[in-house]
Coordinates of C-alpha atoms in Angstrom, one line a residue:
Chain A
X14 CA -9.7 -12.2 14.0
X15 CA -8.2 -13.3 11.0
X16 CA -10.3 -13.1 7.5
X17 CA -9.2 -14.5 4.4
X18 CA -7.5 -12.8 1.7
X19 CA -7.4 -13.5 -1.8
X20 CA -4.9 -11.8 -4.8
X21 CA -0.9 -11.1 -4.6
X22 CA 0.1 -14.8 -6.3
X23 CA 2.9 -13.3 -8.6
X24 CA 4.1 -11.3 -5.7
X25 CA 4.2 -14.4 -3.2
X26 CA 5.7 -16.5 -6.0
X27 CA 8.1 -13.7 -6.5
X28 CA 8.7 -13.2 -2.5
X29 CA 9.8 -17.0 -2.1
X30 CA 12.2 -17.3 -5.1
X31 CA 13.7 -14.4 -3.8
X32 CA 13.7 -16.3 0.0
X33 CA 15.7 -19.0 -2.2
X34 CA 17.9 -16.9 -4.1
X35 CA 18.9 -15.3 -0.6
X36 CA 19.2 -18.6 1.2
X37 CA 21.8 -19.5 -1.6
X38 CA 23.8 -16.2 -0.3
X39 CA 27.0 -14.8 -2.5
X40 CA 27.4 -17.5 -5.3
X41 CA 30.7 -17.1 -5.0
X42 CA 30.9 -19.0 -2.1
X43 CA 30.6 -22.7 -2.1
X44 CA 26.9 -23.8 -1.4
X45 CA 26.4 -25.3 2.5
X46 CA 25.2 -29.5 1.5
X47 CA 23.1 -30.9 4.4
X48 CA 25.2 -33.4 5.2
X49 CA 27.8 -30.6 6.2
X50 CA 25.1 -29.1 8.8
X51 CA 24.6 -32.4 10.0
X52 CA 28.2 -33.5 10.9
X53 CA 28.9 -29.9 11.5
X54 CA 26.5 -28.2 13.3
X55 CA 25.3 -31.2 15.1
X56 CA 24.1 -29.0 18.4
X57 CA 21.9 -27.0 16.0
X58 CA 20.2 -30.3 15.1
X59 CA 19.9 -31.5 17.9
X60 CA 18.0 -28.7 19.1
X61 CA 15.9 -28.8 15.9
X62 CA 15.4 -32.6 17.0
X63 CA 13.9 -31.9 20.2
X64 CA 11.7 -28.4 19.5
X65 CA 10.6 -30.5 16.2
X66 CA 9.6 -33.7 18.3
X67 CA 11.1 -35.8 15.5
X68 CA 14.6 -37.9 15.8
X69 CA 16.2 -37.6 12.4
X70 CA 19.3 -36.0 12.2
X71 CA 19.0 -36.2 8.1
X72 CA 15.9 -33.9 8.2
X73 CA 16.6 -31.7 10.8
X74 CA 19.7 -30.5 9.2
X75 CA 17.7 -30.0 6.2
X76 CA 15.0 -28.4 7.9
X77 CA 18.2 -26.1 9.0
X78 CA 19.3 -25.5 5.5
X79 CA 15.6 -25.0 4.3
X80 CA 14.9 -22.5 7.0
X81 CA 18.4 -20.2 6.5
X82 CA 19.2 -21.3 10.1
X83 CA 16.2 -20.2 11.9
X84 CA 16.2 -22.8 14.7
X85 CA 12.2 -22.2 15.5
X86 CA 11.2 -22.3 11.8
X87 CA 13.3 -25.5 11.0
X88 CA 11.4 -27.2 13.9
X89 CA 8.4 -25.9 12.3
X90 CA 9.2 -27.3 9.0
X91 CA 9.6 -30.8 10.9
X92 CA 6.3 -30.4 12.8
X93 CA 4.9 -30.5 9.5
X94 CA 7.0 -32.7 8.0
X95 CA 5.7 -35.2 11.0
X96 CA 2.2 -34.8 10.6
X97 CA 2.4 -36.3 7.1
X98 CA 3.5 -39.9 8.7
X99 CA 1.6 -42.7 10.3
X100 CA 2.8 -43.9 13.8
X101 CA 3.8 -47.9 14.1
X102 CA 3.6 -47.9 17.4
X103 CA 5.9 -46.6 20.5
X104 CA 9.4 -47.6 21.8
X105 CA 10.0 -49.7 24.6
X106 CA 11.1 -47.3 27.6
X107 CA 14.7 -46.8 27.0
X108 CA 17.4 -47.7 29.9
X109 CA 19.6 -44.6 29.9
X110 CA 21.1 -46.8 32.8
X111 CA 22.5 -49.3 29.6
X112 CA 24.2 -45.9 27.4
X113 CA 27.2 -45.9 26.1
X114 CA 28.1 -43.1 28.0
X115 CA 30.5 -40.1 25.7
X116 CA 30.0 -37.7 28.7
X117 CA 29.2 -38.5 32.7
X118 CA 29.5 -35.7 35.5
X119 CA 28.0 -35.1 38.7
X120 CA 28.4 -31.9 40.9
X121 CA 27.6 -34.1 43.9
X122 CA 29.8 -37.2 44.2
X123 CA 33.2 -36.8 43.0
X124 CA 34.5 -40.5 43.4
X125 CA 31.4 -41.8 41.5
X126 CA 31.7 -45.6 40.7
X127 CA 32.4 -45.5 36.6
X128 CA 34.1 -42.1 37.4
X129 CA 33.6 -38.7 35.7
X130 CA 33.9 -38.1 31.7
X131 CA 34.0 -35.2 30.3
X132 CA 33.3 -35.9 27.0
X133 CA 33.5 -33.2 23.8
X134 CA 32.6 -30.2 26.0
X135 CA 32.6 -26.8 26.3
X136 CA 33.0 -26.7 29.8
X137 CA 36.7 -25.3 30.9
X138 CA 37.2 -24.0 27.5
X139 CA 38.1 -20.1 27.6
X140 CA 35.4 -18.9 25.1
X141 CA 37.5 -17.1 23.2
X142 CA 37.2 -17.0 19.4
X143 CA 39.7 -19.2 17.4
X144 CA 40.4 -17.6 14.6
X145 CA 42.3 -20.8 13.6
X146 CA 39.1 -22.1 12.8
X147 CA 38.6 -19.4 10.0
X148 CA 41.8 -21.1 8.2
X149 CA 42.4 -24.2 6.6
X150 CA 43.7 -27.4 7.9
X151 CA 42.0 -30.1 9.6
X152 CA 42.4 -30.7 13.7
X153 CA 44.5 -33.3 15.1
X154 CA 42.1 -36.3 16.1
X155 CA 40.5 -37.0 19.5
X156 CA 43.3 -38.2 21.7
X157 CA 42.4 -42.1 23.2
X158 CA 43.0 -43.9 26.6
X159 CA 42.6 -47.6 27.3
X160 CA 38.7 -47.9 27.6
X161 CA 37.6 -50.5 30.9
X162 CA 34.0 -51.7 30.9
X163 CA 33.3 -50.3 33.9
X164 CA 29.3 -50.0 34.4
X165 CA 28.1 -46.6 35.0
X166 CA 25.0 -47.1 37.7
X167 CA 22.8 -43.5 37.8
X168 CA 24.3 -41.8 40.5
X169 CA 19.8 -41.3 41.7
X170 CA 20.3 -45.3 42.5
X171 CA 23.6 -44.9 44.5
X172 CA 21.3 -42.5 46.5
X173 CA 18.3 -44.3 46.7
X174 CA 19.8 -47.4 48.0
X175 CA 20.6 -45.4 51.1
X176 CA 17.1 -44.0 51.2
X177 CA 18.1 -40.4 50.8
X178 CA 17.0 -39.6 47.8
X179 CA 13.0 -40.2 46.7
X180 CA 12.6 -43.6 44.8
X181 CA 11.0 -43.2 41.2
X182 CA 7.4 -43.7 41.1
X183 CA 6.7 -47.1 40.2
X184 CA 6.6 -48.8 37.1
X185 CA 3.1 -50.2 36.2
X186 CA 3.7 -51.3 32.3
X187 CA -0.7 -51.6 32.1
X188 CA -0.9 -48.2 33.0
X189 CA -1.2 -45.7 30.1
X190 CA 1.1 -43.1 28.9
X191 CA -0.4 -40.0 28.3
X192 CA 0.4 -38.6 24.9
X193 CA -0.3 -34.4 24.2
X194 CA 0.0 -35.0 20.4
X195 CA -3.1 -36.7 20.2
X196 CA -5.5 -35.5 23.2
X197 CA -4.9 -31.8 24.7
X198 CA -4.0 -31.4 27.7
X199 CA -5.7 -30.3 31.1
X200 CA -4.7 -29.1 34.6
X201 CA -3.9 -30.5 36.7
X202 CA -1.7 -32.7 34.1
X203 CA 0.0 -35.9 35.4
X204 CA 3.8 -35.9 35.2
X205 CA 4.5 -38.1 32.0
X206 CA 2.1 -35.0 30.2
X207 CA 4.4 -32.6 32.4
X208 CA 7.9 -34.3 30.5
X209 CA 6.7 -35.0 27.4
X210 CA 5.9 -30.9 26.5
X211 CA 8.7 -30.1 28.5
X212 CA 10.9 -32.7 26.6
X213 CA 9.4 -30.2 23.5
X214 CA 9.5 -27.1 24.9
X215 CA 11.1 -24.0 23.5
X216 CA 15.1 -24.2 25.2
X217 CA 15.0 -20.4 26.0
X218 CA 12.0 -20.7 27.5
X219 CA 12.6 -23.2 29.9
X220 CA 16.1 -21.5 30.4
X221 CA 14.8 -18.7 31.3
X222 CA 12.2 -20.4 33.9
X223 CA 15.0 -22.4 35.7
X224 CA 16.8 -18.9 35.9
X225 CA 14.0 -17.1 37.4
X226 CA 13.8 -20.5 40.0
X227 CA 17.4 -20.1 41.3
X228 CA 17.1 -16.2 41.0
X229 CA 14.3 -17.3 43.6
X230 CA 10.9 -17.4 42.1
X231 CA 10.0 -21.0 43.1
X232 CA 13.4 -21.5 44.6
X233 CA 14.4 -25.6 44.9
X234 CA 18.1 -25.7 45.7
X235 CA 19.3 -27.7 43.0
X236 CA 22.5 -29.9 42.4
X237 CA 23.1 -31.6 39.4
X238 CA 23.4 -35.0 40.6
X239 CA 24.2 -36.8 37.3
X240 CA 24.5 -35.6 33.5
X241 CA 25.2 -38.2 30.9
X242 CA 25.4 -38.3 27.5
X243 CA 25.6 -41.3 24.8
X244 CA 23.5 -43.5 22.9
X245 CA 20.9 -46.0 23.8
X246 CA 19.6 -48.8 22.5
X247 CA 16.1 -48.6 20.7
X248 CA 13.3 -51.5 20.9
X249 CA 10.1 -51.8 19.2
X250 CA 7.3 -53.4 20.7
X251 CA 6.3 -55.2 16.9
X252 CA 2.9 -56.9 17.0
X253 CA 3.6 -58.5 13.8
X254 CA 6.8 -60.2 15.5
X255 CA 5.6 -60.7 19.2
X256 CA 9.2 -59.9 20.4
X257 CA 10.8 -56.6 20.8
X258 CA 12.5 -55.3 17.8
X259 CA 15.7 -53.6 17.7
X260 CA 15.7 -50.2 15.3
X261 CA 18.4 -48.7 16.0
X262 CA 20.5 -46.4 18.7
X263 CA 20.3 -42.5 18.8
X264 CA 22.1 -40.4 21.1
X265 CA 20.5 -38.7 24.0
X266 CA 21.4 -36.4 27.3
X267 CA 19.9 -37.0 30.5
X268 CA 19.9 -34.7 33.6
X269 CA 19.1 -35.7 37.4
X270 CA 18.9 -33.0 39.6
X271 CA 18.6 -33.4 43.1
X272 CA 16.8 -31.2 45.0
X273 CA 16.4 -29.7 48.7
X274 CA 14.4 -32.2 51.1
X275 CA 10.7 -32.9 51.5
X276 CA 9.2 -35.1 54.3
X277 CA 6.4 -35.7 56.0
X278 CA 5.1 -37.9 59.3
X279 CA 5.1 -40.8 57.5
X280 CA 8.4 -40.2 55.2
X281 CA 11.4 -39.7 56.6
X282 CA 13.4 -36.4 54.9
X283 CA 14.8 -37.1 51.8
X284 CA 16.5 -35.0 48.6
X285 CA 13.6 -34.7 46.1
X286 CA 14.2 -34.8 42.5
X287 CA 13.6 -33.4 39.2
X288 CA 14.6 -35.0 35.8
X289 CA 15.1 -34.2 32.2
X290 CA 15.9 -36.1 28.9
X291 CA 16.0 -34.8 25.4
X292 CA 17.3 -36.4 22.0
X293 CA 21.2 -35.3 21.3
X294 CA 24.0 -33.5 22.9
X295 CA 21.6 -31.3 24.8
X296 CA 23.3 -30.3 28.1
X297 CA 21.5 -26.7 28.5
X298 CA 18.3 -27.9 27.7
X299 CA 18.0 -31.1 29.7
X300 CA 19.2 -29.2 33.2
X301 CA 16.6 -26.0 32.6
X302 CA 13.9 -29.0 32.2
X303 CA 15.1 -31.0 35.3
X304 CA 14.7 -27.7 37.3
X305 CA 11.6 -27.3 35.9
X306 CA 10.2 -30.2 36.2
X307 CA 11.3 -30.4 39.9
X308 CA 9.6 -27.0 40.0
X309 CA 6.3 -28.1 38.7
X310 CA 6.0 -31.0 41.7
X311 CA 5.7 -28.3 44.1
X312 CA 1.9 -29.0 44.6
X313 CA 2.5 -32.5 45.0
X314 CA 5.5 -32.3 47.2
X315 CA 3.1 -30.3 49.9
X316 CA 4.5 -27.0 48.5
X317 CA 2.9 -23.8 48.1
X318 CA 2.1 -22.8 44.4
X319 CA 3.9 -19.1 44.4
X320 CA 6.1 -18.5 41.4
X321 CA 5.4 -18.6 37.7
X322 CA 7.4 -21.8 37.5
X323 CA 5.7 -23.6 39.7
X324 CA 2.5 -22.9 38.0
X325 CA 1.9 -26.0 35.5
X326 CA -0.6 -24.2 33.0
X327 CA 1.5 -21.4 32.9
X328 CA 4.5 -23.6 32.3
X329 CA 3.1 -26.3 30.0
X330 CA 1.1 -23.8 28.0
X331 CA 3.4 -21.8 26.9
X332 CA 6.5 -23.9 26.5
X333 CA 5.6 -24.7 22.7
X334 CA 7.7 -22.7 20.5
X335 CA 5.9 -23.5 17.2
X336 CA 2.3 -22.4 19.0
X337 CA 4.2 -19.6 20.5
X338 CA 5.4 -18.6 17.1
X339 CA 2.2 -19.4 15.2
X340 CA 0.2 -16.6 17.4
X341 CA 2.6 -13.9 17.4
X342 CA 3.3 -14.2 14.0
X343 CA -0.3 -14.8 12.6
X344 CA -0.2 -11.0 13.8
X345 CA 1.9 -9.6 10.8
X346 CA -0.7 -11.5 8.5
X347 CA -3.9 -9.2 6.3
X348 CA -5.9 -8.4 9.4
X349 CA -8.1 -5.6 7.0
X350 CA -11.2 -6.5 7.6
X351 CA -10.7 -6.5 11.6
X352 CA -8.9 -3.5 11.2
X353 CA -11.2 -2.0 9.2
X354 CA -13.9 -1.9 12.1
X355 CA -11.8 -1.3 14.8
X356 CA -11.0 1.8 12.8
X357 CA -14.7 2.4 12.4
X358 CA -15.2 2.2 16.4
X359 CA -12.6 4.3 17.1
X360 CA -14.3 7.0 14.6
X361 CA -17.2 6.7 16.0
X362 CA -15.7 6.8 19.6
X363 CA -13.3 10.4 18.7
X364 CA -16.6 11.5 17.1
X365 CA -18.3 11.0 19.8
X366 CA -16.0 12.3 22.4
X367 CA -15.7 15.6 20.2
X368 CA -19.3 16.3 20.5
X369 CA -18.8 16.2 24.1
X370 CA -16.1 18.2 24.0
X371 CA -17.9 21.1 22.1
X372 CA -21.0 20.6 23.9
X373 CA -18.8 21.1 27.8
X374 CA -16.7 24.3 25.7
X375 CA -20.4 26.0 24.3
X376 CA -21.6 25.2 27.7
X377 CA -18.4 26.9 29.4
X378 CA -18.8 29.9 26.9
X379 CA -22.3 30.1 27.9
X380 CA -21.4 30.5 31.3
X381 CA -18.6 32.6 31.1
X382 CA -20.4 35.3 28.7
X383 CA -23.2 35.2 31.5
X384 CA -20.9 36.0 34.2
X385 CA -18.7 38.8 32.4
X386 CA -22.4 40.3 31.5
X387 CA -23.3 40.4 35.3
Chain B
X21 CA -7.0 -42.8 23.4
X22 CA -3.6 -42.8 25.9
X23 CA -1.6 -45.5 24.4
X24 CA -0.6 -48.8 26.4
X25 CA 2.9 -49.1 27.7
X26 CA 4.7 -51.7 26.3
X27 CA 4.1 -54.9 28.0
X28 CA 7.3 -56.8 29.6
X29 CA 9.0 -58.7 27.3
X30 CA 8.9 -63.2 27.2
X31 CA 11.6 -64.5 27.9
X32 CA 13.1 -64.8 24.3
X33 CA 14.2 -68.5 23.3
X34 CA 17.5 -68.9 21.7
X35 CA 16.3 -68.6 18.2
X36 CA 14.9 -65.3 18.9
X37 CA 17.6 -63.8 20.3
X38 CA 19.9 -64.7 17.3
X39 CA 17.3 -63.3 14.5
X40 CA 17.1 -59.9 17.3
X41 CA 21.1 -60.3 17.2
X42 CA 20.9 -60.2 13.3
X43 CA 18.4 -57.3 13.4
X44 CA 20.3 -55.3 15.7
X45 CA 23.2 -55.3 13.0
X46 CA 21.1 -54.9 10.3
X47 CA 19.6 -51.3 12.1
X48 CA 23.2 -50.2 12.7
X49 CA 24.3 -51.0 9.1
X50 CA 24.9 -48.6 6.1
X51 CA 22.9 -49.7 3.3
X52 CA 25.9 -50.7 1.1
X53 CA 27.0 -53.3 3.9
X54 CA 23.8 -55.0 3.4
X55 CA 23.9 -55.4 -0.7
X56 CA 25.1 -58.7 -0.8
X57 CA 21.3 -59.8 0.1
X58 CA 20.0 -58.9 -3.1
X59 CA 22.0 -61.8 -4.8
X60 CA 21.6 -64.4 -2.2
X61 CA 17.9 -63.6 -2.2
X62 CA 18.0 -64.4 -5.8
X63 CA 14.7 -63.5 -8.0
X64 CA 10.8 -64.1 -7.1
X65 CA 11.2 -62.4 -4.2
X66 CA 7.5 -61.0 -3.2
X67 CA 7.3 -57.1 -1.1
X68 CA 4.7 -58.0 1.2
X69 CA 4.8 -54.7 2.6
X70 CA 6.1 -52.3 0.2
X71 CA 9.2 -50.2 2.2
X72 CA 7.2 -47.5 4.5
X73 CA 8.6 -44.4 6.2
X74 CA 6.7 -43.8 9.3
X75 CA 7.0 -43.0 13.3
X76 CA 7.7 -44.7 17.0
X77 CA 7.0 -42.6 19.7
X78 CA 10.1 -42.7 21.9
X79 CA 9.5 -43.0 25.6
X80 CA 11.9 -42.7 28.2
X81 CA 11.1 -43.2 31.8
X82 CA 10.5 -40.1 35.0
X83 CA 13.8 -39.8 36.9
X84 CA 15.6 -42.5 34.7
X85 CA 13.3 -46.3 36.2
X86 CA 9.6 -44.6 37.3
X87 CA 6.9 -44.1 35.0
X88 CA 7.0 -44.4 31.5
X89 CA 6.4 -40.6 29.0
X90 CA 6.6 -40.0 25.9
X91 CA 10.1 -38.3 25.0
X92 CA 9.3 -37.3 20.8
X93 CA 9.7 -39.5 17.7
X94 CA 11.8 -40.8 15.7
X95 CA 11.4 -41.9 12.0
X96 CA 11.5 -45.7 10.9
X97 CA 11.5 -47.4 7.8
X98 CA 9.8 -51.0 7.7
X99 CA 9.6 -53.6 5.1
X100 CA 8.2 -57.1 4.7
X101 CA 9.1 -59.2 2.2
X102 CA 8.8 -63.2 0.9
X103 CA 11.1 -65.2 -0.8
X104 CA 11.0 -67.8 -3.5
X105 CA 11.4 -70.3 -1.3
X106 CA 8.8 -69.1 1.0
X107 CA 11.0 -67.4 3.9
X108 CA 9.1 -64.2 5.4
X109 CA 11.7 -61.5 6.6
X110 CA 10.4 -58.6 8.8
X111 CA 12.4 -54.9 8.7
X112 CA 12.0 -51.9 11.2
X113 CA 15.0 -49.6 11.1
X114 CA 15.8 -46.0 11.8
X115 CA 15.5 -43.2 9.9
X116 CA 13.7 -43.0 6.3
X117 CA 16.0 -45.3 4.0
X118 CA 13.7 -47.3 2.1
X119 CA 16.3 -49.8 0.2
X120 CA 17.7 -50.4 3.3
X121 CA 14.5 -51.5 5.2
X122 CA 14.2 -53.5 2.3
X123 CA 17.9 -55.2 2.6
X124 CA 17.1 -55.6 6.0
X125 CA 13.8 -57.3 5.8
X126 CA 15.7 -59.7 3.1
X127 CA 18.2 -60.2 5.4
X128 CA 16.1 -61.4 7.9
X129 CA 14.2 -64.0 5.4
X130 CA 17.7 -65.3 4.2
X131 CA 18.3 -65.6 8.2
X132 CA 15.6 -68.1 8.3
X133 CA 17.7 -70.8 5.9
X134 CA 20.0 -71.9 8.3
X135 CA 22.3 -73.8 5.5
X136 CA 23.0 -69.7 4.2
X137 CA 24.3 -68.6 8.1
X138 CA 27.6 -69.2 7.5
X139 CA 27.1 -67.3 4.3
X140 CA 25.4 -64.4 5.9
X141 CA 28.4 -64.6 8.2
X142 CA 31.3 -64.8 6.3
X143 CA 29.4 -61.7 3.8
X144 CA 27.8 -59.6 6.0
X145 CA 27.3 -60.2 9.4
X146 CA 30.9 -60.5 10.6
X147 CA 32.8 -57.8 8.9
X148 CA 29.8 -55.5 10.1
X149 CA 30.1 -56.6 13.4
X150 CA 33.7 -55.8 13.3
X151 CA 33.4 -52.6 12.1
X152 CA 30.8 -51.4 14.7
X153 CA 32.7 -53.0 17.6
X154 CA 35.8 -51.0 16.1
X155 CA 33.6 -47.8 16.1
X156 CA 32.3 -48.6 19.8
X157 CA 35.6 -48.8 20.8
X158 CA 36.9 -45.6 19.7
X159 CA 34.0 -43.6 21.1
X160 CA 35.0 -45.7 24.4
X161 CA 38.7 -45.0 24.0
X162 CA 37.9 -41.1 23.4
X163 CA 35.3 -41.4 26.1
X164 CA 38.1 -42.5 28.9
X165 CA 41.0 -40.3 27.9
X166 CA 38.6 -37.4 29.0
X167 CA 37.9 -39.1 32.3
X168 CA 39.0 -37.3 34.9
X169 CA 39.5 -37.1 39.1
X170 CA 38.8 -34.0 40.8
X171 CA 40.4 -33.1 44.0
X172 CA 39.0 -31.2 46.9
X173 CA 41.4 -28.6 47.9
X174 CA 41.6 -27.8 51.6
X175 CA 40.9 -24.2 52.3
X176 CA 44.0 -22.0 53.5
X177 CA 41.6 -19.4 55.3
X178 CA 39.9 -21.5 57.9

């Protein structure tokens, strides 16, 4: 338990303008503008985006500067940041089906209709370090090829229109949407809760969950069926207005996985599914959620709960970096007074176990003097 | 309370869709490409909502067309404003730029007097349009010069 602490002011003060003398670094060397992280380190805010629950590129890669590039605390700092705004109101559902698509591959159909883009990825490169990059000069620009207008259908409706893949639940626009910033969640939790913490959710931890599911805890014989990458249109549903109001695009990835068959008497076998979304370019992230969201239907898919990622509370509650964060670090905070009588206890407990002890040896020397004098 | 998911939309009249057409490239704009409002607007003009930086709650939908969640938010600037004349003009836009909001919100007003459209046009609208279609069209161009065909090689072994 944590009591309150009071003193140490000039010694905080002087702790944080050190903090900002160190985030300056060697003077020498030109200072980073947030702009630069921004257009620069665009993957770092993305992930700062998603773990901070808040699309703004502006203030993520501020956040970034802020926080010295500590990923986690830069999402904190946005957390924060978000909790000082009123809501307007919420989007209408966006139709990753309408993107304008940067990046489109699937691992399942290799003549998909729209085809296969690549995009700006580092898939196929050699992962060696380019020391070029160290030097000056800029790089030559992206090369181009005659764009068509070809649509790009989600390879999950090429599937379902043949009936082997399991249709999306349907779309009942009365129904709520459950929403874990403003009521907490219980178990079992529906799956729009299920996304929307996953959608939040620390990226190594989810990582490391899908891992452990193809490793075979909670196996579900994935393949990526689609990924895409690109921006989307954004509508607001404006009372005010009575129409929908367009705000803007912002870029997003979206993963479908399809996954090993589940059937029963009254469905015929079919590849089940599991999906993820996040804001950005956010490739890694959005395939470790799709496996573990596919993982966390294993109750409802007439699977048997066995494996730590198929276990939602175990999942969902954990899956928070800033929460996760917030109680491990809250350790390293004044815990005196709750030290202070745990020390007591274990005083009294050695004190106690020392009396013992030289009651059993008096009562051993007793014995022994009374044997060696018969 | 759960919030309501967002009802489906009328059917949008032609009028509609033009003003959502001229919001669409007001969201997309840089602030500088919307200055011209200020002097078309001309003075008097009344803030009847004062430029506010707030959120949306994104949603996107399970499996890409199931049932709607809630995906994070995003930041949005709106502004209300009247002019002179009486023209209202309503502004939501992305991310946390107030005089935008603002522009847009006059934009929109300035929409409503239809002798200024070709005005608007001529100043704003078109030469915007052009240079986000341009942009589009690069992204598209870059997009297809990485598109690619993968074979499936026969296996010597078997």
């Amino acid at each position: 338990m944590y009591v309150a602490v009071k003193g140490g002011e000039a010694a905080i003060d002087n702790a944080h303008a050190w903090l900002a003398d160190r985030r300056r670094g060697d003077r020498a060397v030109a200072e980073i503008a947030p702009d630069q992280i921004r257009e620069q380190l665009t993957l770092a805010v993305d992930r700062v985006m998603n773990e901070g629950s808040l699309y703004d590129r502006d203030l993520a890669a501020l956040a970034i500067k802020q926080s010295r590039g500590d990923l986690i605390e830069a999402a904190f700092l946005v957390r924060a940041y978000r909790t000082t705004l009123p809501r307007f109101g919420a989007t209408e559902p966006l139709d990753t089906g309408a993107m304008a698509v940067a990046r489109r591959i699937s691992a399942t159909y290799k003549d998909l209709p729209g085809g296969q883009i690549l995009g700006p990825t580092f898939d196929y490169t050699h992962r060696l370090i380019d020391f070029a990059l160290a030097a000056d000069g800029e790089p030559p620009r992206a090369p181009t090829a005659p764009a068509d207008a070809a649509a790009m259908p989600r390879v999950t409706d090429l599937l379902a229109g043949e009936g082997l893949l399991e249709a999306d639940s349907p779309y009942d626009p009365e129904a709520p949407v459950g929403d874990l910033t403003r009521e907490p969640v219980t178990y079992p939790a529906a799956r729009d809760l299920r996304l929307q913490q996953l959608a939040r959710g620390d990226e190594g931890f989810l990582l490391a969950l899908a891992y452990s599911s193809q490793r075979g805890f909670g196996s579900t014989h994935p393949f990526a069926g689609e990924i895409r990458m690109g921006e989307v249109e954004l509508e607001f549903d404006c009372a005010d207005l009575g129409f929908a109001v367009p705000l803007g695009s912002i870029t997003v990835t979206e993963c479908q996985m399809v996954n090993q068959f589940a059937g029963s008497a009254d469905a015929a076998p079919a590849f089940t599914r599991g999906y993820g979304l996040a804001f950005g370019h956010a490739e890694r992230k959005v395939m470790a959620m799709a496996l573990v969201d596919r993982a966390l239907r294993t109750q409802e898919l007439g699977g048997e709960v066995v494996a730590p990622v198929q276990d939602q509370e175990f999942v969902l509650s954990h899956a928070d970096n800033i929460q996760a964060t917030g109680f491990v670090e809250h350790l390293k905070l004044p815990h005196y007074v709750d030290f202070q009588a745990e020390l007591g206890l274990v005083r009294k407990l050695r004190a106690e176990w020392t009396a013992r002890r030289e009651a059993r040896d008096a009562a051993a020397d007793t014995l022994a003097d009374r044997e060696a004098a018969e | 309370m759960p919030t309501r998911a967002v009802p489906p939309r009328p059917a949008a009249d032609p009028a509609t869709d033009a003003r959502r057409a001229v919001m669409a490239l007001a969201a997309a704009a840089r602030v500088d490409e919307l200055a011209p409002v200020e002097a078309l607007a001309g003075p008097g003009v009344t803030d009847l909502r004062v430029p506010e930086i707030g959120l949306v709650m994104v949603r996107g939908r399970a499996g890409g067309s199931g049932r709607p969640f809630n995906l994070g938010e995003a930041t949005v600037t709106r502004a209300a404003v009247r002019l002179a004349a009486g023209e209202t003009g309503f502004a939501h836009v992305l991310g946390r730029d107030r005089l935008k909001a603002r522009r847009a919100a006059l934009l929109d007003a300035l929409w409503a007097r239809e002798a200024l459209r070709p005005t608007l046009e001529a100043e704003i609208l078109a030469p915007l349009a052009a240079r986000l279609d341009a942009a589009r069209r690069a992204e598209a161009e870059k997009a297809a010069a990485t598109r690619v065909d993968f074979f499936t090689l026969v296996r010597g072994d078997d």
